[in-house]
Coordinates of C-alpha atoms in Angstrom, one line a residue:
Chain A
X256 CA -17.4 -34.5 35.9
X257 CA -15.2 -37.1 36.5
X258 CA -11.8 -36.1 38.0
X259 CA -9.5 -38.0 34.9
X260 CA -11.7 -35.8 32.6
X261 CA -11.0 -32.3 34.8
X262 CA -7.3 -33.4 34.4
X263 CA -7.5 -34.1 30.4
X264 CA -8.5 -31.1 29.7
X265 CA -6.3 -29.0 32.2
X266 CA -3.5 -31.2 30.7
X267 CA -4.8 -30.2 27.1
X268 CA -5.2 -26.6 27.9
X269 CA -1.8 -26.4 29.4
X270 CA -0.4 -28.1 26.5
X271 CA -2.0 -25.6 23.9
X272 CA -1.0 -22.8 26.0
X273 CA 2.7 -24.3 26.1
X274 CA 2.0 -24.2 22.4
X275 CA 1.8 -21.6 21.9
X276 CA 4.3 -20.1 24.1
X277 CA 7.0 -22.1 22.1
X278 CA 5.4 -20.5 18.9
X279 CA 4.9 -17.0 19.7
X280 CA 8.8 -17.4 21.2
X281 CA 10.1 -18.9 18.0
X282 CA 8.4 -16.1 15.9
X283 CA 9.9 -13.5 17.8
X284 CA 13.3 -15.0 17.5
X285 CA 12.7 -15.6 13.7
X286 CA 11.6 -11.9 13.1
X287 CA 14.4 -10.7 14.8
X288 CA 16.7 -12.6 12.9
X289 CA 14.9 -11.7 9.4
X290 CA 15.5 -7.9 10.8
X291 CA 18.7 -8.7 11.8
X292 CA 19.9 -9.9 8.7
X293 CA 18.1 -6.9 6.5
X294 CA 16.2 -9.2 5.0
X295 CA 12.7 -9.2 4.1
X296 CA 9.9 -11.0 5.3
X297 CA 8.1 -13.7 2.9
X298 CA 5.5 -11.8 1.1
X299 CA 3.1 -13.2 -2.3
X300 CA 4.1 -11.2 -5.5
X301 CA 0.4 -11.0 -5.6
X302 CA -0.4 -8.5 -2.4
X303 CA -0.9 -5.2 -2.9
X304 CA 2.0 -3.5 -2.1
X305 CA 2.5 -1.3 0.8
X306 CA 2.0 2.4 -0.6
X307 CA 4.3 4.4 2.1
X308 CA 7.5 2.3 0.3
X309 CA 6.7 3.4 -3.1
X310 CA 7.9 6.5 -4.6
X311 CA 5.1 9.5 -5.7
X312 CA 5.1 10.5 -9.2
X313 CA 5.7 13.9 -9.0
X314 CA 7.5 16.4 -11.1
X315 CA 10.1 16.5 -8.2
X316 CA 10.9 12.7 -8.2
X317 CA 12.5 10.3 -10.4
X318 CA 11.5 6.9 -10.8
X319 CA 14.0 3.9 -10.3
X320 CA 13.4 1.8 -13.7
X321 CA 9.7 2.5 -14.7
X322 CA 8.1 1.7 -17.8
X323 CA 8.6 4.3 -20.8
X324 CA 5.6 5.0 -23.3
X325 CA 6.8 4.3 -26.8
X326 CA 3.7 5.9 -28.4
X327 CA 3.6 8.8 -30.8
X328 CA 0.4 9.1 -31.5
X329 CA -2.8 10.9 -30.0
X330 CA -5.4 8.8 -27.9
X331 CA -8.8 9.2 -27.7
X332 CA -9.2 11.9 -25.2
X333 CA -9.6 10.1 -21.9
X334 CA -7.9 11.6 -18.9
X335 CA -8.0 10.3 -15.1
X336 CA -8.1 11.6 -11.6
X337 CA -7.3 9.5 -8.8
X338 CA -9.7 9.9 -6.2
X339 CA -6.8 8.6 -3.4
X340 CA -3.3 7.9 -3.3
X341 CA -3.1 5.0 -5.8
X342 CA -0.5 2.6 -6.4
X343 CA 0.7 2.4 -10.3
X344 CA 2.2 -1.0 -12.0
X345 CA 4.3 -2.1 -14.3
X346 CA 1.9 -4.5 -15.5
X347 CA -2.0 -4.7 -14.5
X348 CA -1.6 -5.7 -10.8
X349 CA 1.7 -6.7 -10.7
X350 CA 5.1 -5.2 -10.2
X351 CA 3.6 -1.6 -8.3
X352 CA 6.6 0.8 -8.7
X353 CA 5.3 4.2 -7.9
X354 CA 2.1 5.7 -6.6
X355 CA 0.5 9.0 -7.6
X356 CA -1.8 11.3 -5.7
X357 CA -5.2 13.2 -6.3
X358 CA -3.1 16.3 -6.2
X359 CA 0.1 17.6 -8.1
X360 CA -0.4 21.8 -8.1
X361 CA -3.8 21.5 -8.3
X362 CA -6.0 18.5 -8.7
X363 CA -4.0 15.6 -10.5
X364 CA -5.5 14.6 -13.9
X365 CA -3.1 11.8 -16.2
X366 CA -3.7 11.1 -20.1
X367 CA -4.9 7.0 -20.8
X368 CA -2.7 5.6 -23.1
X369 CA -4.1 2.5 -22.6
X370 CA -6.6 0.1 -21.5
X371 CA -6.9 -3.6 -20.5
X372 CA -10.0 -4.6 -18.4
X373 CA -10.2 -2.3 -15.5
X374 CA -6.7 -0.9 -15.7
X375 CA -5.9 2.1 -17.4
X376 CA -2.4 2.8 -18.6
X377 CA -1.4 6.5 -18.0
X378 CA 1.5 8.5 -18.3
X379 CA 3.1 10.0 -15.2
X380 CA 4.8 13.8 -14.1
X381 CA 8.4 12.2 -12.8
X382 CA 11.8 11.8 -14.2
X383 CA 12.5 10.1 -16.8
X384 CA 10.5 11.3 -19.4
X385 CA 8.1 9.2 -20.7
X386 CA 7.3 7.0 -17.1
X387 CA 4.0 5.6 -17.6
X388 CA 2.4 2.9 -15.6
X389 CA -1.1 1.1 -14.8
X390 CA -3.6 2.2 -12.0
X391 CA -7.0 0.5 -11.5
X392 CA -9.6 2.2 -13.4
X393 CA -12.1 2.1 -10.3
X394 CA -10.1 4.4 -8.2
X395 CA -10.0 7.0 -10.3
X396 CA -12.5 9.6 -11.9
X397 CA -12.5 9.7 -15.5
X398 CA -13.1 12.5 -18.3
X399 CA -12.7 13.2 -21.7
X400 CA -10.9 15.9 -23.2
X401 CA -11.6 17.4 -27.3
X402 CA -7.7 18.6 -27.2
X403 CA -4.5 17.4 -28.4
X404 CA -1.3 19.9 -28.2
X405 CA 0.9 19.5 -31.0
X406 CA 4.7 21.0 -30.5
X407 CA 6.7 21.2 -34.1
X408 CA 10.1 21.4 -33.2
X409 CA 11.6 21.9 -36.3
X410 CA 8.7 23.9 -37.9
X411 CA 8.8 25.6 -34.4
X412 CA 5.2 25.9 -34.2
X413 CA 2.2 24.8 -31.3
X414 CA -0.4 23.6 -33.4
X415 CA -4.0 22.9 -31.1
X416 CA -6.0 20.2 -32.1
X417 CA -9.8 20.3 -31.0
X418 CA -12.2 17.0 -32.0
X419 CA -9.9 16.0 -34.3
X420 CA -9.8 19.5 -36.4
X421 CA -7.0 22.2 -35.8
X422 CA -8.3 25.2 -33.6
X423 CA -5.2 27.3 -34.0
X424 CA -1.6 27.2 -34.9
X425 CA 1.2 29.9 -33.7
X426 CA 5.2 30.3 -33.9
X427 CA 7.0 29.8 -30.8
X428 CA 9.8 29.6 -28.9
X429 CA 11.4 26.3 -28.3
X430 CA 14.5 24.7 -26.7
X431 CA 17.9 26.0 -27.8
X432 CA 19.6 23.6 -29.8
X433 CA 21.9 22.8 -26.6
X434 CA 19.1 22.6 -24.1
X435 CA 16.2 21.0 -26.9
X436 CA 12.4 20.5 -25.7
X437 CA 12.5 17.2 -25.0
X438 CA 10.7 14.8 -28.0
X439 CA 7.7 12.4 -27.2
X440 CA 4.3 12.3 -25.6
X441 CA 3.6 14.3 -22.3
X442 CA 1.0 16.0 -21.3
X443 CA -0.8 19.6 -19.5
X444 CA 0.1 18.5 -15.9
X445 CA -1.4 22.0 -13.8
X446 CA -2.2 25.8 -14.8
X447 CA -0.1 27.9 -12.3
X448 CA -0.1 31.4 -11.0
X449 CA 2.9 32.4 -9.6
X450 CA 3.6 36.0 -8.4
X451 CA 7.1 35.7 -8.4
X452 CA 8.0 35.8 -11.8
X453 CA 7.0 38.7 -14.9
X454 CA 7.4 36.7 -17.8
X455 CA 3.8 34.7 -18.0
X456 CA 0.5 35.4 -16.4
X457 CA 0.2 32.1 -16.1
X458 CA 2.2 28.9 -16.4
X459 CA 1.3 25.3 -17.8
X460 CA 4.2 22.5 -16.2
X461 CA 4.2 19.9 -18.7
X462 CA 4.7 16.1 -17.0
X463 CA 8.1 16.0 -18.6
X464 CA 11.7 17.4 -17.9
X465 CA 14.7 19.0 -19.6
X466 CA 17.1 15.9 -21.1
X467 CA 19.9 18.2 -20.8
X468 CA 19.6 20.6 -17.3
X469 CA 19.2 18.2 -14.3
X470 CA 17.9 21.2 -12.5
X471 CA 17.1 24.5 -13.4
X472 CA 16.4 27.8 -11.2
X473 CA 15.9 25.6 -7.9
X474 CA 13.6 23.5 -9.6
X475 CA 13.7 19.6 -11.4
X476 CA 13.8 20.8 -14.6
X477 CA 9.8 21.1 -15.4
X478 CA 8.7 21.8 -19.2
X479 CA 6.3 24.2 -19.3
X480 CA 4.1 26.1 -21.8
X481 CA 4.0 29.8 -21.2
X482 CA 3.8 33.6 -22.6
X483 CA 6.6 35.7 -23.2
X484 CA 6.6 39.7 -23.3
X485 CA 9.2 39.8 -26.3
X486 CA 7.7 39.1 -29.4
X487 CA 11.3 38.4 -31.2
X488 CA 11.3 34.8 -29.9
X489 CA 8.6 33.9 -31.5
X490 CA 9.8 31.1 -34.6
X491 CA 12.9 31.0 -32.5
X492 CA 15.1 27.9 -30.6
X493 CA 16.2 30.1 -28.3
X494 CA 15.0 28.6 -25.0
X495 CA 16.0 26.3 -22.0
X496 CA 13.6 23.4 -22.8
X497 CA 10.0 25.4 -22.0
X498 CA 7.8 26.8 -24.8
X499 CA 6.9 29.8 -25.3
X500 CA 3.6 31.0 -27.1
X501 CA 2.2 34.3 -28.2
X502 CA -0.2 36.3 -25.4
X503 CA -3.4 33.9 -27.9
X504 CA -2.5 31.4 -28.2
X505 CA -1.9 31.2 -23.8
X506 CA -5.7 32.3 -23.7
X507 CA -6.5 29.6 -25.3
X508 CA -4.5 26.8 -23.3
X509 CA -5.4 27.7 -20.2
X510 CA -9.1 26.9 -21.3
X511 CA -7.4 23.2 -22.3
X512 CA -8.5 20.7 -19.7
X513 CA -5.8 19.1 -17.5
X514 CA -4.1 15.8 -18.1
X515 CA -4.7 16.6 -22.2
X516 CA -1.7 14.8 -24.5
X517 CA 0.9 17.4 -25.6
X518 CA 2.9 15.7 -28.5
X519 CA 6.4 17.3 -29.0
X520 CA 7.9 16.0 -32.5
X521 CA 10.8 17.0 -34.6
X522 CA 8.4 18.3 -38.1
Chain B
X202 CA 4.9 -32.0 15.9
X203 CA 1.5 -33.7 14.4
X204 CA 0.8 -33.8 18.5
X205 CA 0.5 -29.7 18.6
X206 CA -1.3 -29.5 15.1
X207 CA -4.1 -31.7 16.6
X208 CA -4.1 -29.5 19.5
X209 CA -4.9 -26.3 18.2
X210 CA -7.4 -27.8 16.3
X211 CA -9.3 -28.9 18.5
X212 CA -9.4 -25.8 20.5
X213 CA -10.3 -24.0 17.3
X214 CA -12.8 -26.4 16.9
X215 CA -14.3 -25.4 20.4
X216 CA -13.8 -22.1 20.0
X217 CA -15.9 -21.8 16.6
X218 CA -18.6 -23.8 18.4
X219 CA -18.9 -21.7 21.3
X220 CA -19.2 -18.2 19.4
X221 CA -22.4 -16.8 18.0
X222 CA -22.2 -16.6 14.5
X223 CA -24.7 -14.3 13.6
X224 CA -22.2 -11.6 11.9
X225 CA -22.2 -11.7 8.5
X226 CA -19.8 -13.3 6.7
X227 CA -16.8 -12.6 4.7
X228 CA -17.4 -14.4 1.4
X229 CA -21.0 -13.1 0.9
X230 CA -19.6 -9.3 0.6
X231 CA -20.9 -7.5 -2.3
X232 CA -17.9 -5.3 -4.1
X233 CA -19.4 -2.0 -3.0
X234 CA -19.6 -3.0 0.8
X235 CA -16.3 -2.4 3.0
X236 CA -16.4 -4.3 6.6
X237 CA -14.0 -4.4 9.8
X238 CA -14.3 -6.9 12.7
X239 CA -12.3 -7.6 15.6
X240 CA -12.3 -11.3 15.9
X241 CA -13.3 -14.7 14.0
X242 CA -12.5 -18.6 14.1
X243 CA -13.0 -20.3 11.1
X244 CA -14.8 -17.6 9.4
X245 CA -17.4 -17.5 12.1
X246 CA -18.7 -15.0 14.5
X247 CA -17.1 -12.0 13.5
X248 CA -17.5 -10.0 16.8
X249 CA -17.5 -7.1 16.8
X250 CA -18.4 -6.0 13.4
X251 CA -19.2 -3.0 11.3
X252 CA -19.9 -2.2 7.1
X253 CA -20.5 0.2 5.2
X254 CA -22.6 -0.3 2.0
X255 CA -24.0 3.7 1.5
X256 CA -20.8 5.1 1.2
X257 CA -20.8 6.7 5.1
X258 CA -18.6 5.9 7.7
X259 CA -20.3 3.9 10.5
X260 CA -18.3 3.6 13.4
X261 CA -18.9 0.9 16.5
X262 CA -16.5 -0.4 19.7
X263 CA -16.6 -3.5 22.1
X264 CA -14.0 -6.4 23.2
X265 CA -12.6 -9.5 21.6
X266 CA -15.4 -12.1 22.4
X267 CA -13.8 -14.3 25.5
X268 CA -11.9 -17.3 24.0
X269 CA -8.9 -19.5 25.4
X270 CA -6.8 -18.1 22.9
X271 CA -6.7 -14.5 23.5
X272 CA -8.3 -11.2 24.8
X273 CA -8.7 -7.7 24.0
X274 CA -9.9 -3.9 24.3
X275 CA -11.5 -3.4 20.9
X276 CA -11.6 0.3 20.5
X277 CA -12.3 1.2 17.3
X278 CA -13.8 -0.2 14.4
X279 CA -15.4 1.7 11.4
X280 CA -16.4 0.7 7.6
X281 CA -16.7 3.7 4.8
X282 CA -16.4 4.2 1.1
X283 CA -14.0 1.4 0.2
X284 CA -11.9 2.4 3.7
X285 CA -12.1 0.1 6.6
X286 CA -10.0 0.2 10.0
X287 CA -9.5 -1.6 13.4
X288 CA -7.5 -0.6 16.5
X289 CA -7.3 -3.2 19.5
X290 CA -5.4 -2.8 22.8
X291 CA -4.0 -4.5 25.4
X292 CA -4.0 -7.7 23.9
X293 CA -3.1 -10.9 25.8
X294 CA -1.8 -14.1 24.0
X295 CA -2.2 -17.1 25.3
X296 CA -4.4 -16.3 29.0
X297 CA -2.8 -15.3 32.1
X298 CA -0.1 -17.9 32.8
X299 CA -0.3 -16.7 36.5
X300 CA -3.6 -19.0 36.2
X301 CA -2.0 -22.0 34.4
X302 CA -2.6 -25.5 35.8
X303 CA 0.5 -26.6 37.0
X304 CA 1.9 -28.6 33.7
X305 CA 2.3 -24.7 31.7
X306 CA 4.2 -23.2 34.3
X307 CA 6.5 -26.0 34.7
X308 CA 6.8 -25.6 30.8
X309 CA 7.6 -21.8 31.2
X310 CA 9.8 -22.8 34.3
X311 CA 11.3 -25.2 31.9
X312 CA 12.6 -22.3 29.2
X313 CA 13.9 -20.2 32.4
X314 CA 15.9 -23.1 33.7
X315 CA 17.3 -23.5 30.2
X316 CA 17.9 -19.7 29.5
X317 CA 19.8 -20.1 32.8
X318 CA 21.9 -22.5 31.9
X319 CA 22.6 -21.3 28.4
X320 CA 25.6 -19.0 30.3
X321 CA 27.5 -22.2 31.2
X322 CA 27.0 -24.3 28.3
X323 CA 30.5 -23.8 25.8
X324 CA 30.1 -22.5 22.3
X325 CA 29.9 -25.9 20.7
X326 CA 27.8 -27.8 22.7
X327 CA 23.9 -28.7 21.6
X328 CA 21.0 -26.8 22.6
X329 CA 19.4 -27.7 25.0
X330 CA 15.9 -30.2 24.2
X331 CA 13.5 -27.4 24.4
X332 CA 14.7 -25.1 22.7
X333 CA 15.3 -27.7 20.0
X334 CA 11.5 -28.5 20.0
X335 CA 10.8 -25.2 18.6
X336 CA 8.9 -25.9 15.2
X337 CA 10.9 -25.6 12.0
X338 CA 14.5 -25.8 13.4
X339 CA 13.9 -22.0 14.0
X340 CA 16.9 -21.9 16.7
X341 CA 19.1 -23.2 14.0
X342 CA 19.1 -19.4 13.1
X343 CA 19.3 -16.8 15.4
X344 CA 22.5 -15.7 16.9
X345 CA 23.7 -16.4 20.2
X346 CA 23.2 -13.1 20.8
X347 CA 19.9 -13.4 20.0
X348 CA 19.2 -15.7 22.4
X349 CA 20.8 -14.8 25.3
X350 CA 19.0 -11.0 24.9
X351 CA 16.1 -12.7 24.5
X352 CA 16.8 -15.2 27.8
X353 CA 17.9 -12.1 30.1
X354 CA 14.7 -10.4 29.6
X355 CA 12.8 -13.8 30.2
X356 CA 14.6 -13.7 33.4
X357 CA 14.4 -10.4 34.6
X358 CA 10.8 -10.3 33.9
X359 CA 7.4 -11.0 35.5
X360 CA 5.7 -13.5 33.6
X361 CA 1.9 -13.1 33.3
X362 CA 0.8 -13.4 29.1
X363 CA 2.8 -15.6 26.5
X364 CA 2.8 -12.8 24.8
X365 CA 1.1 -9.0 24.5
X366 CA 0.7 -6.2 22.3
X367 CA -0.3 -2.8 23.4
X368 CA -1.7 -2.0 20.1
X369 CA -2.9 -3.5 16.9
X370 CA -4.0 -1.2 14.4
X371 CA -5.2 -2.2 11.2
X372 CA -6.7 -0.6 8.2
X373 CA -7.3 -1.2 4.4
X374 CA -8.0 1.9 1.8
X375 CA -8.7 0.6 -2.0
X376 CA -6.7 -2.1 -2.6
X377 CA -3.9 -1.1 -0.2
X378 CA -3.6 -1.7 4.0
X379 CA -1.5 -1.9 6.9
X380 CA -0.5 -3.4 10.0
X381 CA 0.9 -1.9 13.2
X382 CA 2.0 -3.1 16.1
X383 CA 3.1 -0.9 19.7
X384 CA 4.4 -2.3 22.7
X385 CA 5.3 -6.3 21.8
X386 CA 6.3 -8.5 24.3
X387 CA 6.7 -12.2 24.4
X388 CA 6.8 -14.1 27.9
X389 CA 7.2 -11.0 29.6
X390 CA 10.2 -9.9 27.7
X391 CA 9.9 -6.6 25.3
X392 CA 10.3 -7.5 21.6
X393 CA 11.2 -4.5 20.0
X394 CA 11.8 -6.5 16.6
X395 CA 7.7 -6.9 16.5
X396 CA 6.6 -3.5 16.5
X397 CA 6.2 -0.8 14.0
X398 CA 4.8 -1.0 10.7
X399 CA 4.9 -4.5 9.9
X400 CA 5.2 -5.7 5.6
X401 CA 2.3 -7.7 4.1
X402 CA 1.8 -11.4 4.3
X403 CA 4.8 -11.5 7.3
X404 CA 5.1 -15.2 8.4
X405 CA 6.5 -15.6 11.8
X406 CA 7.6 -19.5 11.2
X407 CA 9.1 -21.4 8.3
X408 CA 6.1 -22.7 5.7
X409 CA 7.0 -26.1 6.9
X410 CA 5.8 -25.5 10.0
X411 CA 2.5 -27.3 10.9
X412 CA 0.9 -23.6 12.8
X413 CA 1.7 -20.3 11.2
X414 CA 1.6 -17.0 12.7
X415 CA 1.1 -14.3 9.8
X416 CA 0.9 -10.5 10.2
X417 CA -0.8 -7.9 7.7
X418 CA -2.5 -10.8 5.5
X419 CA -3.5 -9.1 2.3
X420 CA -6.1 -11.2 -0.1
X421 CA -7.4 -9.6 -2.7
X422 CA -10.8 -11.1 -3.9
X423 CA -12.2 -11.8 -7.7
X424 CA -15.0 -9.5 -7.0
X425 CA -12.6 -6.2 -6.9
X426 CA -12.6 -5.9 -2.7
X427 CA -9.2 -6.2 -0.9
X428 CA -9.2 -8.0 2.9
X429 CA -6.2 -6.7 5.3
X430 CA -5.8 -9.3 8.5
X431 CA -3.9 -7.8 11.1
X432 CA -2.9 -10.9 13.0
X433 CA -3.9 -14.6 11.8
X434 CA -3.2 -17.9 13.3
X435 CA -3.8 -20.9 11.2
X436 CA -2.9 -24.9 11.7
X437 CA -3.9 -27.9 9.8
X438 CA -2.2 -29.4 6.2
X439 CA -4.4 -27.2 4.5
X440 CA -4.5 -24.3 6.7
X441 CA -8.5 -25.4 7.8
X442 CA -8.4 -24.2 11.3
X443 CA -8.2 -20.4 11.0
X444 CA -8.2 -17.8 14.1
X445 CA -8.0 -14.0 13.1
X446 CA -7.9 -11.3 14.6
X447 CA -8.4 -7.8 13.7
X448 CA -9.4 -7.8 9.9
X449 CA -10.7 -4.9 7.6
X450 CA -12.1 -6.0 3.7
X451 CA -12.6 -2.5 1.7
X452 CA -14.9 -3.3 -1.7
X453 CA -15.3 -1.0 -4.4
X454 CA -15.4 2.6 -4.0
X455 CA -19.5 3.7 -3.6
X456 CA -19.3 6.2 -5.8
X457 CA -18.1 5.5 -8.8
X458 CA -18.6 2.3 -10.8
X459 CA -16.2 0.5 -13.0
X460 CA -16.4 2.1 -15.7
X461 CA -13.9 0.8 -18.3
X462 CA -15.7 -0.5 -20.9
X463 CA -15.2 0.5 -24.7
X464 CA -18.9 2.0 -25.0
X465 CA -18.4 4.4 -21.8
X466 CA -18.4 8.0 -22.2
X467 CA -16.8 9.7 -19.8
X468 CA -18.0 13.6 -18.9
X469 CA -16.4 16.5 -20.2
X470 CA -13.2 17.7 -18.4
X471 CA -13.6 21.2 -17.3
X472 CA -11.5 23.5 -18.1
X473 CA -8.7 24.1 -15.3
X474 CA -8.8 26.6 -12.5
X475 CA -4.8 28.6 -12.0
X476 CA -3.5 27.6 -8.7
X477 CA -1.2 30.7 -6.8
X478 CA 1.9 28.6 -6.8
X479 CA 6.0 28.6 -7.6
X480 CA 7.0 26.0 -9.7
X481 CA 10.5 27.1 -11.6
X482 CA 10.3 25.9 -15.2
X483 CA 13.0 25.6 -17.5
X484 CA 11.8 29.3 -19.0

């Protein structure tokens, strides 16, 4: 090989090399300055967004400006399980603002309020009430569900709906006219034993919180459906936002599938 | 500045030629299969690679294939159900400088002459040339702080790699992934700034800027998958000569299909099973 050749390309090579020296220097420089400043690097509104900077849609958290479901009526049964931790949008793809998780108490199931070509709308357990949101329909399992819950706030009355026909209806206890159950569309977010109370064999959190108590007994303010050992409150508005149903009308909720609609109203 | 964009094309140019480019390629993927690979230029020999089309996780190791640009320890790569995920280490940027022909040191000799002399210059006078040749006015920027941090580490330092990172670890899961990076260091010199969990689509260098340097490239496809590239090195108007390094695409979860279509029936729910737990309600 000729020597001018040798010397080309050792001239080329050091050239790329010095290159990208300059470049790699710059970029260093530049992200420390972008860091420096708090700012944040350049990134497409179209990416998918980085799950550990979004917030989980729990009954714990509250989420900073989500979208609220405006819908009173019943769906068509369909309820989801997300297989992973998924992000959820404001919009199909665009906008993520929370993520949720395959498990809540037990395994996480979320009404479809919606659908738009493989994106399910569904409403969420967080503060404030009503936070719905989009996930991708692929990433999570989907089911059906023949139940609607029905809560009559004025008639004070939990009236169970199954394919379409009513299954049961009882008087219960609902909020006290101070601390009301709150209005709107929710849903039957887990079916939970715990030892530590006397009240309810078992208790059913609802995905939605008190309007008026911030925080109640240590926790975020959880709605729930559950028994009660005195009778007398039946038919009454006697209590701090949960409901609370005769010892039959519990045996047959906890038989309700996860992630069913529960519609409070004011009839 | 068109000078440098010629010249990393034509070493991508050679680099593409001289790899074998047997691995499959990206933009054949069906939606169901999830891949990882350490290392490709211009979409072509993706070495090492590993997918996943049943649903299992197959795992595999190996090194960056030998290039001009850069090397490194691949130690992991491994492809499952709509999960994907790369780890390299010990990567070197830009050779051994130790080896240079003459011309790059004297460049890198160049930058430590000027670092040195950045202590006597007073606050209003220019920059000195090279650090002006920087691409995109970058130096317009930082703070003389910056610099001078950057400049006593240059100094104090034993230059062997433009730069190196102890770890690259990238991974995609369903339509989300990320990017870290341990143990940066540019000409010698730690950059702490680089390392950590780095945010998606990072540019290094202004878009004007004839080469970019982007971190944690996320590209969602048509078909439903989801590519995460960990580092990615591109040049040319349109971006046409292309080095990446470390790059996981997940596809569609096996499975379950996409289902949402108005004539699907989904199963039954079952009916929940009580969880021991202590959740205060409102009572």
């Amino acid at each position: 090989m000729p020597a001018s050749t040798l010397e080309s390309r050792a001239r080329r090579v050091a050239s790329l090399l010095a290159t990208l020296t300059v470049l790699v220097l710059g970029a260093a420089l530049a992200l420390s300055v972008v860091k420096g400043m708090g700012g944040e690097a350049s990134a497409d509104t179209g990416a998918a967004p980085n799950l550990a900077k979004l917030t989980s849609a729990t009954t714990h958290t509250t989420l900073r400006h989500p979208p609220l479901d405006r819908g009173t009526g019943a769906t068509d049964g369909e309820v989801v399980h997300p297989r992973r931790v998924v992000a959820v949008y404001a919009t199909p793809g665009r906008d993520a603002f929370a993520k949720v998780g395959p498990r809540q108490f037990g395994p996480t199931w979320l009404p479809v309020v919606d659908r738009r070509g493989g994106w399910s709308r569904v409403l969420l357990p967080s503060r404030p009430n009503g936070s719905a949101g989009w996930v991708r329909t692929a990433l999570v399992e989907r089911r059906t569900t023949p139940y609607l819950i029905k809560v009559h706030r004025a008639s004070r009355t939990l009236e169970l709906v199954k394919d379409g026909a009513t299954a049961g209806t009882w008087q219960v206890a609902v909020g006290a006219p101070s601390t009301p159950t709150p209005l709107g569309r929710t849903f039957l977010l887990g079916s939970v034993v715990d030892d530590r109370q006397s009240f309810s064999p078992v208790i059913l959190p609802l995905g939605t919180h008190s309007d008026t108590l911030d925080s109640y007994g240590g926790g975020p303010g959880t709605v729930a459906l559950h028994g009660w050992p005195d009778a007398a409150v039946f038919g009454q508005a006697v209590s701090h936002g949960c409901v609370r149903v005769p010892t039959d009308a519990l045996t047959q909720l906890t038989q309700v599938p996860l992630g069913t609609l529960v519609i409070v109203d004011e009839q | 500045m068109k000078s440098r964009s010629k010249v990393v094309l034509t070493a991508v140019g050679v680099l593409t030629a001289g790899l074998v480019a047997s691995a499959p390629i990206a933009s054949s993927a069906a939606n169901t299969k999830s891949f990882a690979y350490g290392f490709s230029a211009n979409g072509q020999g993706q070495q090492p690679y590993v997918e996943s089309t049943d649903g299992q996780t197959h795992e595999t190791g190996g090194a960056v294939p030998p290039n001009p640009l850069l090397s490194g320890q691949l130690v992991h790569l491994s492809a499952g159900d709509d999960a994907a995920a790369v780890n390299i280490a010990n990567i070197e940027i830009g050779g051994a400088l130790a080896q240079l022909p003459p011309e790059a040191a004297e460049g890198i000799a160049q930058l430590q002459q000027a670092c040195t002399g950045l202590d006597q210059l007073p606050p209003e006078a220019e920059l000195p040339p090279i650090f002006e040749n920087i691409p995109g006015g970058v130096l317009e920027t930082p703070t003389a702080d910056d610099l001078a941090a950057f400049c006593n580490q240059l100094l104090d330092s034993d230059i062997l790699n433009a730069a190196e990172l102890r770890a690259l670890n990238v991974a995609c899961d369903g339509d989300t992934g990320t990017v870290e990076v341990a143990g940066a260091s540019v000409l010698g010199a730690e950059a702490p700034a680089l390392n950590g969990q780095v945010g998606p689509n990072t540019k290094l260098l202004p878009d004007e800027s004839p080469l970019q340097i982007t971190l944690n490239r996320q590209t969602p496809h048509d078909d439903g998958s989801f590519t995460v590239d960990g580092l990615v090195l591109t040049a040319g108007p349109g971006g046409e000569a292309e080095v990446i390094l470390a790059s996981t695409t997940c596809g569609e979860p096996i499975a379950v299909r996409d289902t949402d279509t108005d004539t699907d029936d989904p199963a039954p729910a079952p009916a929940p099973q009580p969880v021991q737990g202590d959740i205060p309600v409102t009572g």
